[in-house]
């Protein structure tokens, strides 16, 4: 992070999870940089591709301003590929987050938009700060039959 010539002002982790470089021990090591960028994490309760607890664990390790968008019932890609009812509030919350953090819009207006989109009844729930929300994992019986549901090519 320190070696980067430009540091990000805001970051969105869409269906994010911890990752490791080859031979990294332990594989889940993450430390927040000094003066970290603001963060918006999102995870779907119907995502069989990224374990929900990993997104919450990564969120818990980030310091600074942060929000977690829980997307109820969506699959891995649905909120990001235009599928209703998840796409519109996910897009609106993500846009409002960047508008607020990058100063593209009045902070008050952008935060109201983020809060409204992030708390769409039965679709999204927005949490701010802390160690993150409780995000239920989907039942194993509903897992997709192939890797294409996760956006992976054969």
XYZ file of C-alpha atoms in Angstrom:
154
model
C 0.000 0.000 0.000
C 2.758 2.420 0.921
C 4.500 1.773 -2.403
C 1.428 2.758 -4.415
C 1.937 6.155 -6.086
C -1.750 7.010 -5.550
C -3.944 5.791 -2.708
C -7.643 5.112 -3.219
C -10.117 7.439 -1.516
C -12.936 4.881 -1.477
C -13.226 1.155 -2.184
C -16.197 -1.119 -2.894
C -15.813 -4.827 -2.140
C -18.631 -6.532 -3.995
C -19.126 -10.072 -2.697
C -15.637 -9.790 -1.253
C -13.581 -12.376 0.566
C -10.114 -12.675 2.026
C -7.479 -13.940 -0.350
C -3.869 -14.930 -0.024
C -0.766 -14.840 -2.134
C 0.777 -18.250 -2.908
C 2.515 -19.725 0.147
C 1.194 -16.978 2.437
C 0.926 -18.180 6.022
C -1.552 -17.690 7.538
C -3.727 -17.230 4.437
C -6.218 -14.863 6.092
C -3.770 -12.172 7.174
C -4.974 -8.661 6.484
C -4.035 -5.420 8.108
C -5.601 -2.078 7.430
C -3.171 0.518 6.045
C -2.645 3.822 7.826
C -5.370 6.252 6.769
C -7.415 3.582 4.969
C -9.914 4.545 2.288
C -13.620 4.445 3.091
C -15.135 1.076 2.275
C -18.456 -0.314 1.128
C -18.690 -4.103 1.397
C -21.612 -6.092 0.073
C -22.623 -9.724 0.345
C -25.707 -11.673 -0.648
C -27.439 -14.156 1.615
C -27.979 -16.449 -1.397
C -24.340 -16.353 -2.579
C -22.915 -19.879 -2.835
C -19.621 -18.664 -4.337
C -18.152 -16.581 -1.502
C -18.757 -17.734 2.059
C -20.624 -14.959 3.881
C -18.448 -15.248 6.977
C -15.361 -14.372 4.898
C -16.900 -11.091 3.719
C -17.802 -10.214 7.315
C -14.317 -11.210 8.532
C -12.648 -8.983 5.935
C -14.992 -6.117 6.853
C -14.184 -6.563 10.550
C -10.466 -6.116 9.846
C -10.880 -2.845 7.944
C -10.435 0.312 9.958
C -11.839 3.708 9.110
C -15.232 4.638 7.668
C -17.034 1.559 6.440
C -20.453 0.256 5.485
C -21.718 -3.275 4.872
C -24.637 -3.854 2.511
C -26.467 -7.137 3.140
C -28.392 -8.181 0.026
C -31.185 -10.545 1.044
C -31.737 -13.631 -1.113
C -29.624 -12.710 -4.139
C -27.213 -15.091 -5.841
C -23.546 -14.226 -6.373
C -23.935 -12.080 -9.494
C -27.619 -11.030 -9.437
C -27.198 -7.628 -7.712
C -24.406 -6.629 -10.120
C -25.924 -7.838 -13.387
C -29.264 -6.074 -13.418
C -31.526 -8.697 -11.845
C -34.538 -7.480 -9.880
C -35.273 -6.795 -7.112
C -31.621 -6.536 -6.037
C -29.896 -4.552 -8.780
C -31.572 -1.162 -8.343
C -30.975 -0.706 -4.588
C -27.458 -2.181 -4.845
C -26.585 0.206 -7.691
C -28.148 3.165 -5.869
C -26.316 2.397 -2.609
C -22.968 1.916 -4.382
C -23.406 5.129 -6.392
C -24.401 7.146 -3.304
C -21.380 5.754 -1.411
C -18.976 6.969 -4.090
C -20.798 10.290 -4.453
C -20.398 10.906 -0.717
C -16.819 9.698 -0.364
C -15.460 11.334 -3.510
C -17.318 14.607 -2.973
C -19.388 14.338 -6.164
C -22.553 15.334 -4.362
C -23.562 17.029 -1.127
C -22.516 14.691 1.680
C -25.901 15.088 3.358
C -27.828 14.246 0.183
C -25.527 11.328 -0.698
C -25.717 9.832 2.804
C -29.524 10.045 2.760
C -29.515 8.260 -0.605
C -27.087 5.607 0.706
C -29.239 5.026 3.790
C -32.467 4.840 1.780
C -31.111 2.443 -0.878
C -29.237 0.423 1.721
C -32.393 -0.174 3.727
C -34.850 -1.273 1.047
C -37.443 -3.450 2.784
C -36.891 -7.204 2.236
C -34.038 -6.510 -0.230
C -31.111 -4.688 1.428
C -29.869 -3.867 4.922
C -27.059 -1.349 5.577
C -24.736 -1.559 8.589
C -22.120 1.052 9.477
C -18.937 0.576 11.503
C -18.277 -2.168 14.035
C -17.361 -5.736 13.198
C -20.077 -6.230 10.628
C -23.527 -7.720 10.450
C -24.718 -11.230 10.950
C -25.137 -12.631 7.441
C -26.837 -16.000 7.145
C -25.324 -18.540 4.776
C -27.648 -20.068 2.182
C -28.822 -23.650 2.717
C -26.531 -26.240 1.143
C -29.488 -27.854 -0.587
C -29.798 -24.877 -2.945
C -26.191 -24.828 -4.187
C -25.810 -24.451 -7.970
C -24.882 -27.534 -9.949
C -21.949 -25.879 -11.719
C -19.341 -23.134 -11.479
C -21.028 -20.946 -14.111
C -23.358 -19.568 -11.431
C -20.290 -17.990 -9.842
C -19.285 -16.241 -13.068
C -16.419 -18.630 -13.742
C -15.641 -19.833 -17.225
C -15.264 -23.551 -17.884
